[in-house]
């Protein structure tokens, strides 16, 4: 794989850079910075002033019959222009120094751990762009820190319950309160499976979010994948009294996907739909072509999702009050779909059910 040059790496827009500002920022004499514009203005102003003053005084001195005065007058004018130029430059630098000092002071506060630090936007356009970029960066850092804290709290909460069950049962077995029979050992084994699944889900989610999840793509018959996955949930659907159906279009093309991960996406969605569909309800899985992709819909006739919660259902550890899961299934599904280059969305009507749709790219045909 070709290594990117330093300029290519420098030219990539950072995620925290303001959307309305060009990147990379213009810098250097060749890119028209403030200093370049100031210097060019000073140079042309000085040249025009000296030349103009010299012509005027030469004309006057000649008219008065004293040409020797021209040199002294020209040098005096040049000195005044230089002094004025220094004053103009100092004023411009002072305008730049104040907002730059704000940023330097703010960087120190961030280094001390205050991620709520923001900089007032003032000064020239470049200084305001720097302040906006700094504020965007600290906002992302603050949001990331808050997300990290919530994640630690959520993971601790999810691990506490199965660990407490395992510890309580083992202590009861050791103290002789419970006999070491199959029933009590199976209960402990079930909780260890819950722990194992939670750890594996966290690992999958972490790899997917960091872009390090390896996908073993191949031409996949999505129709067969849908039918097989639905069949694997048939016994669970019967146990809870829910009708589970598959509807696959005959015109489906093969998709370019990792079949194991694609099955995991669909399994998470079907399991979630069965969990929230009451007895006598229906869950249907539909696969059909849709503008260069294959769209798969998982619909249920459950209670539906409130509009204020619908946008958050793909967040990790987000779950409704009546949920019994860890809140990772839909987050994992979203990350896996996006890792394939697809998209996932949800629509719901209270009292009528929920429809979650995701897409997978069609296999590229050789030309």
Short mmCIF file of C-alpha atoms in Angstrom, two decimals:
data_model
loop_
_atom_site.label_atom_id
_atom_site.label_comp_id
_atom_site.label_asym_id
_atom_site.label_seq_id
_atom_site.Cartn_x
_atom_site.Cartn_y
_atom_site.Cartn_z
CA UNK A 1 0.00 0.00 0.00
CA UNK A 2 1.34 3.43 -1.02
CA UNK A 3 2.43 5.59 1.87
CA UNK A 4 0.81 9.00 1.98
CA UNK A 5 3.05 12.00 1.70
CA UNK A 6 3.37 14.55 4.49
CA UNK A 7 1.35 17.04 2.43
CA UNK A 8 -1.46 14.50 1.92
CA UNK A 9 -1.62 13.81 5.65
CA UNK A 10 -1.56 17.53 6.42
CA UNK A 11 -4.34 18.22 3.89
CA UNK A 12 -6.89 15.93 5.55
CA UNK A 13 -9.51 17.99 7.41
CA UNK A 14 -9.54 17.11 11.15
CA UNK A 15 -12.95 16.10 12.51
CA UNK A 16 -12.93 19.09 14.89
CA UNK A 17 -12.23 21.72 12.18
CA UNK A 18 -15.23 24.04 11.49
CA UNK A 19 -17.27 22.99 8.45
CA UNK A 20 -17.46 26.53 7.06
CA UNK A 21 -13.70 27.07 7.10
CA UNK A 22 -11.34 25.88 4.37
CA UNK A 23 -8.69 23.36 5.35
CA UNK A 24 -5.72 23.47 5.45
CA UNK A 25 -5.70 27.10 6.54
CA UNK A 26 -3.86 29.42 4.24
CA UNK A 27 -0.36 29.95 5.55
CA UNK A 28 2.97 31.20 4.33
CA UNK A 29 3.87 34.01 2.00
CA UNK A 30 2.58 32.10 -1.00
CA UNK A 31 -0.95 31.81 0.46
CA UNK A 32 -1.86 35.45 1.23
CA UNK A 33 -1.78 35.57 5.04
CA UNK A 34 -2.32 38.67 7.12
CA UNK A 35 1.41 39.32 7.37
CA UNK A 36 1.82 39.06 3.61
CA UNK A 37 -1.03 41.45 2.96
CA UNK A 38 0.32 43.88 5.55
CA UNK A 39 3.82 43.75 4.08
CA UNK A 40 2.60 44.20 0.52
CA UNK A 41 0.39 47.10 1.53
CA UNK A 42 3.24 48.76 3.44
CA UNK A 43 5.66 48.23 0.56
CA UNK A 44 3.41 49.71 -2.12
CA UNK A 45 2.30 52.52 0.17
CA UNK A 46 5.90 53.39 0.96
CA UNK A 47 6.99 53.25 -2.67
CA UNK A 48 4.07 55.34 -3.92
CA UNK A 49 4.48 57.83 -1.06
CA UNK A 50 8.21 58.31 -1.60
CA UNK A 51 7.90 58.52 -5.37
CA UNK A 52 4.91 60.85 -5.21
CA UNK A 53 6.53 63.10 -2.59
CA UNK A 54 9.79 63.20 -4.52
CA UNK A 55 8.04 64.22 -7.74
CA UNK A 56 6.04 66.90 -5.96
CA UNK A 57 9.00 68.38 -4.12
CA UNK A 58 11.27 68.15 -7.20
CA UNK A 59 8.69 70.10 -9.14
CA UNK A 60 8.37 72.71 -6.39
CA UNK A 61 12.13 72.96 -5.84
CA UNK A 62 12.75 73.38 -9.56
CA UNK A 63 10.08 76.04 -9.74
CA UNK A 64 11.68 77.86 -6.79
CA UNK A 65 15.22 77.44 -8.14
CA UNK A 66 16.45 75.25 -5.23
CA UNK A 67 16.96 71.65 -6.57
CA UNK A 68 19.36 70.82 -3.69
CA UNK A 69 16.39 70.74 -1.32
CA UNK A 70 14.95 67.66 -3.08
CA UNK A 71 17.26 65.10 -1.47
CA UNK A 72 16.72 66.35 2.08
CA UNK A 73 12.97 66.59 1.65
CA UNK A 74 12.76 63.11 0.07
CA UNK A 75 14.73 61.58 2.93
CA UNK A 76 12.46 63.28 5.43
CA UNK A 77 9.36 62.00 3.70
CA UNK A 78 10.81 58.49 3.50
CA UNK A 79 11.54 58.59 7.25
CA UNK A 80 7.97 59.63 7.98
CA UNK A 81 6.64 56.82 5.80
CA UNK A 82 8.84 54.26 7.57
CA UNK A 83 7.72 55.51 10.99
CA UNK A 84 4.08 55.36 9.88
CA UNK A 85 4.63 51.86 8.53
CA UNK A 86 6.05 50.66 11.83
CA UNK A 87 3.11 52.13 13.71
CA UNK A 88 0.64 50.50 11.29
CA UNK A 89 2.42 47.13 11.58
CA UNK A 90 2.52 47.34 15.40
CA UNK A 91 -1.21 48.04 15.48
CA UNK A 92 -1.95 45.08 13.21
CA UNK A 93 0.29 42.78 15.27
CA UNK A 94 -1.45 43.94 18.44
CA UNK A 95 -4.80 42.97 16.88
CA UNK A 96 -3.39 39.51 16.19
CA UNK A 97 -1.62 39.15 19.52
CA UNK A 98 -4.72 39.59 21.70
CA UNK A 99 -6.81 36.70 20.25
CA UNK A 100 -3.70 34.54 19.94
CA UNK A 101 -3.00 35.16 23.62
CA UNK A 102 -6.55 34.07 24.41
CA UNK A 103 -5.95 30.75 22.66
CA UNK A 104 -2.59 30.23 24.39
CA UNK A 105 -4.18 30.87 27.79
CA UNK A 106 -7.08 28.54 26.95
CA UNK A 107 -4.69 25.78 25.89
CA UNK A 108 -3.11 25.97 29.33
CA UNK A 109 -6.50 25.55 31.01
CA UNK A 110 -7.30 22.55 28.81
CA UNK A 111 -3.92 21.03 29.68
CA UNK A 112 -4.92 21.37 33.35
CA UNK A 113 -8.07 19.36 32.66
CA UNK A 114 -10.70 22.06 32.16
CA UNK A 115 -12.43 20.82 28.98
CA UNK A 116 -15.22 23.38 29.32
CA UNK A 117 -12.81 26.13 28.23
CA UNK A 118 -13.96 28.24 25.27
CA UNK A 119 -12.33 31.17 23.46
CA UNK A 120 -14.08 34.39 22.44
CA UNK A 121 -14.00 34.88 18.68
CA UNK A 122 -12.42 38.20 17.83
CA UNK A 123 -9.73 39.81 15.69
CA UNK A 124 -8.94 39.13 12.01
CA UNK A 125 -10.63 36.37 10.05
CA UNK A 126 -7.77 33.91 10.60
CA UNK A 127 -7.84 34.54 14.36
CA UNK A 128 -11.60 33.97 14.46
CA UNK A 129 -11.17 30.74 12.48
CA UNK A 130 -8.56 29.58 14.99
CA UNK A 131 -10.90 30.36 17.87
CA UNK A 132 -13.79 28.47 16.21
CA UNK A 133 -11.54 25.46 15.56
CA UNK A 134 -10.33 25.51 19.17
CA UNK A 135 -13.88 25.71 20.51
CA UNK A 136 -15.00 22.85 18.27
CA UNK A 137 -12.05 20.76 19.45
CA UNK A 138 -12.73 21.34 23.14
CA UNK A 139 -16.44 20.64 22.60
CA UNK A 140 -15.59 17.26 21.08
CA UNK A 141 -13.11 16.52 23.85
CA UNK A 142 -15.70 17.38 26.49
CA UNK A 143 -18.35 15.24 24.78
CA UNK A 144 -15.90 12.35 24.47
CA UNK A 145 -14.99 12.56 28.15
CA UNK A 146 -18.65 12.58 29.13
CA UNK A 147 -19.29 9.60 26.88
CA UNK A 148 -16.35 7.73 28.44
CA UNK A 149 -17.73 8.32 31.93
CA UNK A 150 -21.19 7.14 30.91
CA UNK A 151 -19.69 4.06 29.27
CA UNK A 152 -17.79 3.12 32.43
CA UNK A 153 -20.92 3.59 34.51
CA UNK A 154 -23.04 1.54 32.10
CA UNK A 155 -20.51 -1.29 31.83
CA UNK A 156 -20.19 -1.43 35.62
CA UNK A 157 -23.96 -1.57 35.96
CA UNK A 158 -24.36 -4.35 33.38
CA UNK A 159 -21.58 -6.45 34.89
CA UNK A 160 -22.78 -6.05 38.45
CA UNK A 161 -26.01 -8.07 38.09
CA UNK A 162 -24.64 -11.33 36.63
CA UNK A 163 -21.57 -11.15 38.86
CA UNK A 164 -23.79 -10.76 41.93
CA UNK A 165 -25.85 -13.78 40.88
CA UNK A 166 -22.76 -15.92 40.30
CA UNK A 167 -21.17 -14.83 43.57
CA UNK A 168 -24.37 -15.39 45.55
CA UNK A 169 -24.92 -18.88 44.15
CA UNK A 170 -21.31 -19.91 44.68
CA UNK A 171 -21.33 -18.67 48.28
CA UNK A 172 -24.57 -20.60 48.88
CA UNK A 173 -22.98 -23.77 47.47
CA UNK A 174 -19.83 -23.32 49.58
CA UNK A 175 -21.83 -22.67 52.76
CA UNK A 176 -24.08 -25.66 52.11
CA UNK A 177 -27.21 -23.55 51.78
CA UNK A 178 -27.81 -24.96 48.28
CA UNK A 179 -26.87 -28.43 47.15
CA UNK A 180 -24.39 -28.67 44.27
CA UNK A 181 -27.03 -30.12 41.98
CA UNK A 182 -27.67 -29.54 38.30
CA UNK A 183 -30.29 -26.83 38.81
CA UNK A 184 -28.00 -24.53 40.79
CA UNK A 185 -24.96 -25.20 38.60
CA UNK A 186 -26.97 -24.49 35.45
CA UNK A 187 -28.07 -21.14 36.94
CA UNK A 188 -24.43 -20.20 37.48
CA UNK A 189 -23.54 -21.36 33.95
CA UNK A 190 -26.33 -19.23 32.47
CA UNK A 191 -25.01 -16.11 34.19
CA UNK A 192 -21.48 -16.80 32.94
CA UNK A 193 -22.94 -17.00 29.42
CA UNK A 194 -24.52 -13.60 29.96
CA UNK A 195 -21.15 -12.21 31.01
CA UNK A 196 -19.43 -13.81 28.05
CA UNK A 197 -21.98 -12.37 25.62
CA UNK A 198 -21.68 -8.91 27.17
CA UNK A 199 -17.89 -8.96 26.88
CA UNK A 200 -18.05 -10.17 23.28
CA UNK A 201 -20.62 -7.48 22.40
CA UNK A 202 -18.41 -4.80 23.92
CA UNK A 203 -15.43 -6.10 21.96
CA UNK A 204 -17.38 -6.14 18.69
CA UNK A 205 -18.72 -2.63 19.30
CA UNK A 206 -15.27 -1.30 20.18
CA UNK A 207 -13.68 -2.78 17.04
CA UNK A 208 -16.48 -1.50 14.82
CA UNK A 209 -16.39 2.03 16.24
CA UNK A 210 -12.60 2.24 15.83
CA UNK A 211 -12.74 0.93 12.24
CA UNK A 212 -10.58 -2.08 13.17
CA UNK A 213 -13.28 -4.72 12.67
CA UNK A 214 -12.15 -7.19 10.00
CA UNK A 215 -14.88 -8.05 7.50
CA UNK A 216 -14.48 -11.16 5.36
CA UNK A 217 -16.54 -10.03 2.40
CA UNK A 218 -17.79 -12.41 -0.24
CA UNK A 219 -20.69 -12.75 -2.64
CA UNK A 220 -23.60 -13.63 -0.35
CA UNK A 221 -27.06 -14.89 -1.22
CA UNK A 222 -29.04 -12.54 1.00
CA UNK A 223 -32.32 -14.36 0.29
CA UNK A 224 -30.94 -17.63 1.66
CA UNK A 225 -29.40 -15.76 4.60
CA UNK A 226 -32.76 -14.19 5.49
CA UNK A 227 -34.66 -17.49 5.26
CA UNK A 228 -32.09 -19.39 7.33
CA UNK A 229 -31.97 -16.71 10.03
CA UNK A 230 -35.76 -16.55 10.27
CA UNK A 231 -35.93 -20.37 10.51
CA UNK A 232 -33.43 -20.32 13.39
CA UNK A 233 -35.83 -18.08 15.38
CA UNK A 234 -38.93 -20.14 14.61
CA UNK A 235 -38.92 -22.07 17.89
CA UNK A 236 -38.41 -18.90 19.94
CA UNK A 237 -41.25 -17.16 18.11
CA UNK A 238 -43.56 -20.11 18.72
CA UNK A 239 -42.65 -20.13 22.40
CA UNK A 240 -43.76 -16.52 22.84
CA UNK A 241 -46.79 -16.86 20.56
CA UNK A 242 -45.57 -14.52 17.81
CA UNK A 243 -45.92 -15.15 14.08
CA UNK A 244 -42.54 -14.85 12.29
CA UNK A 245 -42.53 -14.56 8.49
CA UNK A 246 -39.95 -14.03 5.72
CA UNK A 247 -40.70 -12.33 2.39
CA UNK A 248 -37.84 -12.44 -0.12
CA UNK A 249 -37.99 -10.90 -3.58
CA UNK A 250 -37.15 -13.16 -6.51
CA UNK A 251 -35.11 -10.37 -8.13
CA UNK A 252 -32.50 -10.10 -5.40
CA UNK A 253 -28.86 -9.75 -6.45
CA UNK A 254 -26.04 -11.11 -4.33
CA UNK A 255 -24.60 -8.68 -1.81
CA UNK A 256 -20.97 -7.94 -1.03
CA UNK A 257 -20.92 -8.72 2.68
CA UNK A 258 -19.44 -10.77 5.48
CA UNK A 259 -22.12 -13.47 5.86
CA UNK A 260 -21.35 -14.03 9.56
CA UNK A 261 -21.67 -10.34 10.40
CA UNK A 262 -24.71 -9.90 8.15
CA UNK A 263 -26.42 -12.75 10.00
CA UNK A 264 -25.47 -11.08 13.31
CA UNK A 265 -27.14 -7.84 12.18
CA UNK A 266 -30.35 -9.62 11.22
CA UNK A 267 -30.33 -11.79 14.35
CA UNK A 268 -30.05 -8.73 16.60
CA UNK A 269 -32.99 -7.06 14.87
CA UNK A 270 -35.22 -10.16 14.91
CA UNK A 271 -34.42 -10.89 18.56
CA UNK A 272 -35.22 -7.28 19.44
CA UNK A 273 -38.53 -7.39 17.52
CA UNK A 274 -39.59 -10.64 19.22
CA UNK A 275 -38.74 -9.19 22.62
CA UNK A 276 -41.15 -6.27 22.19
CA UNK A 277 -43.97 -7.97 20.27
CA UNK A 278 -46.83 -9.22 22.46
CA UNK A 279 -48.37 -12.66 22.17
CA UNK A 280 -50.53 -12.91 19.07
CA UNK A 281 -48.45 -10.29 17.26
CA UNK A 282 -46.45 -10.61 14.06
CA UNK A 283 -42.83 -10.04 13.00
CA UNK A 284 -42.04 -9.97 9.28
CA UNK A 285 -38.67 -9.82 7.54
CA UNK A 286 -38.67 -8.47 3.97
CA UNK A 287 -35.73 -8.37 1.55
CA UNK A 288 -36.00 -6.49 -1.75
CA UNK A 289 -33.81 -4.58 -4.23
CA UNK A 290 -33.68 -0.80 -3.81
CA UNK A 291 -31.64 1.46 -6.12
CA UNK A 292 -28.35 -0.43 -6.22
CA UNK A 293 -28.60 -1.98 -2.77
CA UNK A 294 -30.58 -4.70 -1.05
CA UNK A 295 -32.94 -3.37 1.63
CA UNK A 296 -33.99 -5.59 4.51
CA UNK A 297 -36.91 -4.55 6.73
CA UNK A 298 -37.73 -6.07 10.11
CA UNK A 299 -41.28 -5.03 11.10
CA UNK A 300 -43.13 -5.86 14.27
CA UNK A 301 -46.61 -5.15 15.66
CA UNK A 302 -45.41 -4.17 19.12
CA UNK A 303 -46.19 -1.08 21.15
CA UNK A 304 -43.93 1.14 19.05
CA UNK A 305 -41.35 3.71 20.13
CA UNK A 306 -42.03 7.28 21.24
CA UNK A 307 -40.72 9.95 18.84
CA UNK A 308 -38.41 11.45 21.48
CA UNK A 309 -36.74 8.04 21.94
CA UNK A 310 -36.57 6.95 18.31
CA UNK A 311 -33.37 8.88 17.53
CA UNK A 312 -31.54 7.28 20.45
CA UNK A 313 -32.30 3.60 19.96
CA UNK A 314 -28.99 3.03 18.13
CA UNK A 315 -26.95 4.53 20.99
CA UNK A 316 -24.98 2.03 23.01
CA UNK A 317 -26.53 1.11 26.36
CA UNK A 318 -29.69 3.02 25.55
CA UNK A 319 -32.78 1.02 26.41
CA UNK A 320 -36.35 1.56 27.42
CA UNK A 321 -37.41 1.17 31.06
CA UNK A 322 -39.01 -2.21 30.32
CA UNK A 323 -35.96 -3.56 28.48
CA UNK A 324 -34.21 -6.61 29.86
CA UNK A 325 -31.15 -6.46 27.60
CA UNK A 326 -27.88 -4.59 27.87
CA UNK A 327 -28.78 -2.01 25.22
CA UNK A 328 -26.03 -3.08 22.82
CA UNK A 329 -27.90 -5.03 20.13
CA UNK A 330 -29.04 -2.10 17.98
CA UNK A 331 -25.76 -0.22 18.51
CA UNK A 332 -23.83 -3.23 17.23
CA UNK A 333 -26.23 -3.62 14.30
CA UNK A 334 -25.69 0.03 13.34
CA UNK A 335 -21.91 -0.22 13.47
CA UNK A 336 -21.86 -3.46 11.46
CA UNK A 337 -24.17 -2.04 8.80
CA UNK A 338 -22.05 1.09 8.43
CA UNK A 339 -18.88 -1.01 8.30
CA UNK A 340 -20.38 -2.69 5.22
CA UNK A 341 -21.07 0.71 3.65
CA UNK A 342 -24.81 0.47 4.25
CA UNK A 343 -27.30 2.53 6.24
CA UNK A 344 -29.81 1.73 8.95
CA UNK A 345 -32.91 3.63 10.05
CA UNK A 346 -36.01 3.18 12.16
CA UNK A 347 -39.62 4.25 11.84
CA UNK A 348 -42.29 3.69 14.45
CA UNK A 349 -45.88 4.54 15.30
CA UNK A 350 -47.06 4.21 18.88
CA UNK A 351 -49.52 1.36 19.21
CA UNK A 352 -48.78 0.01 15.70
CA UNK A 353 -45.21 -1.25 15.80
CA UNK A 354 -41.72 -0.51 14.56
CA UNK A 355 -39.94 -0.94 11.23
CA UNK A 356 -36.13 -1.08 11.16
CA UNK A 357 -34.54 -1.05 7.71
CA UNK A 358 -30.92 -1.59 6.75
CA UNK A 359 -29.16 -1.86 3.40
CA UNK A 360 -26.24 -3.87 2.10
CA UNK A 361 -24.28 -3.04 -1.07
CA UNK A 362 -24.85 -5.23 -4.12
CA UNK A 363 -21.85 -7.26 -5.27
CA UNK A 364 -19.86 -5.36 -7.91
CA UNK A 365 -20.04 -7.22 -11.20
CA UNK A 366 -16.84 -7.54 -13.27
CA UNK A 367 -16.78 -5.40 -16.40
#
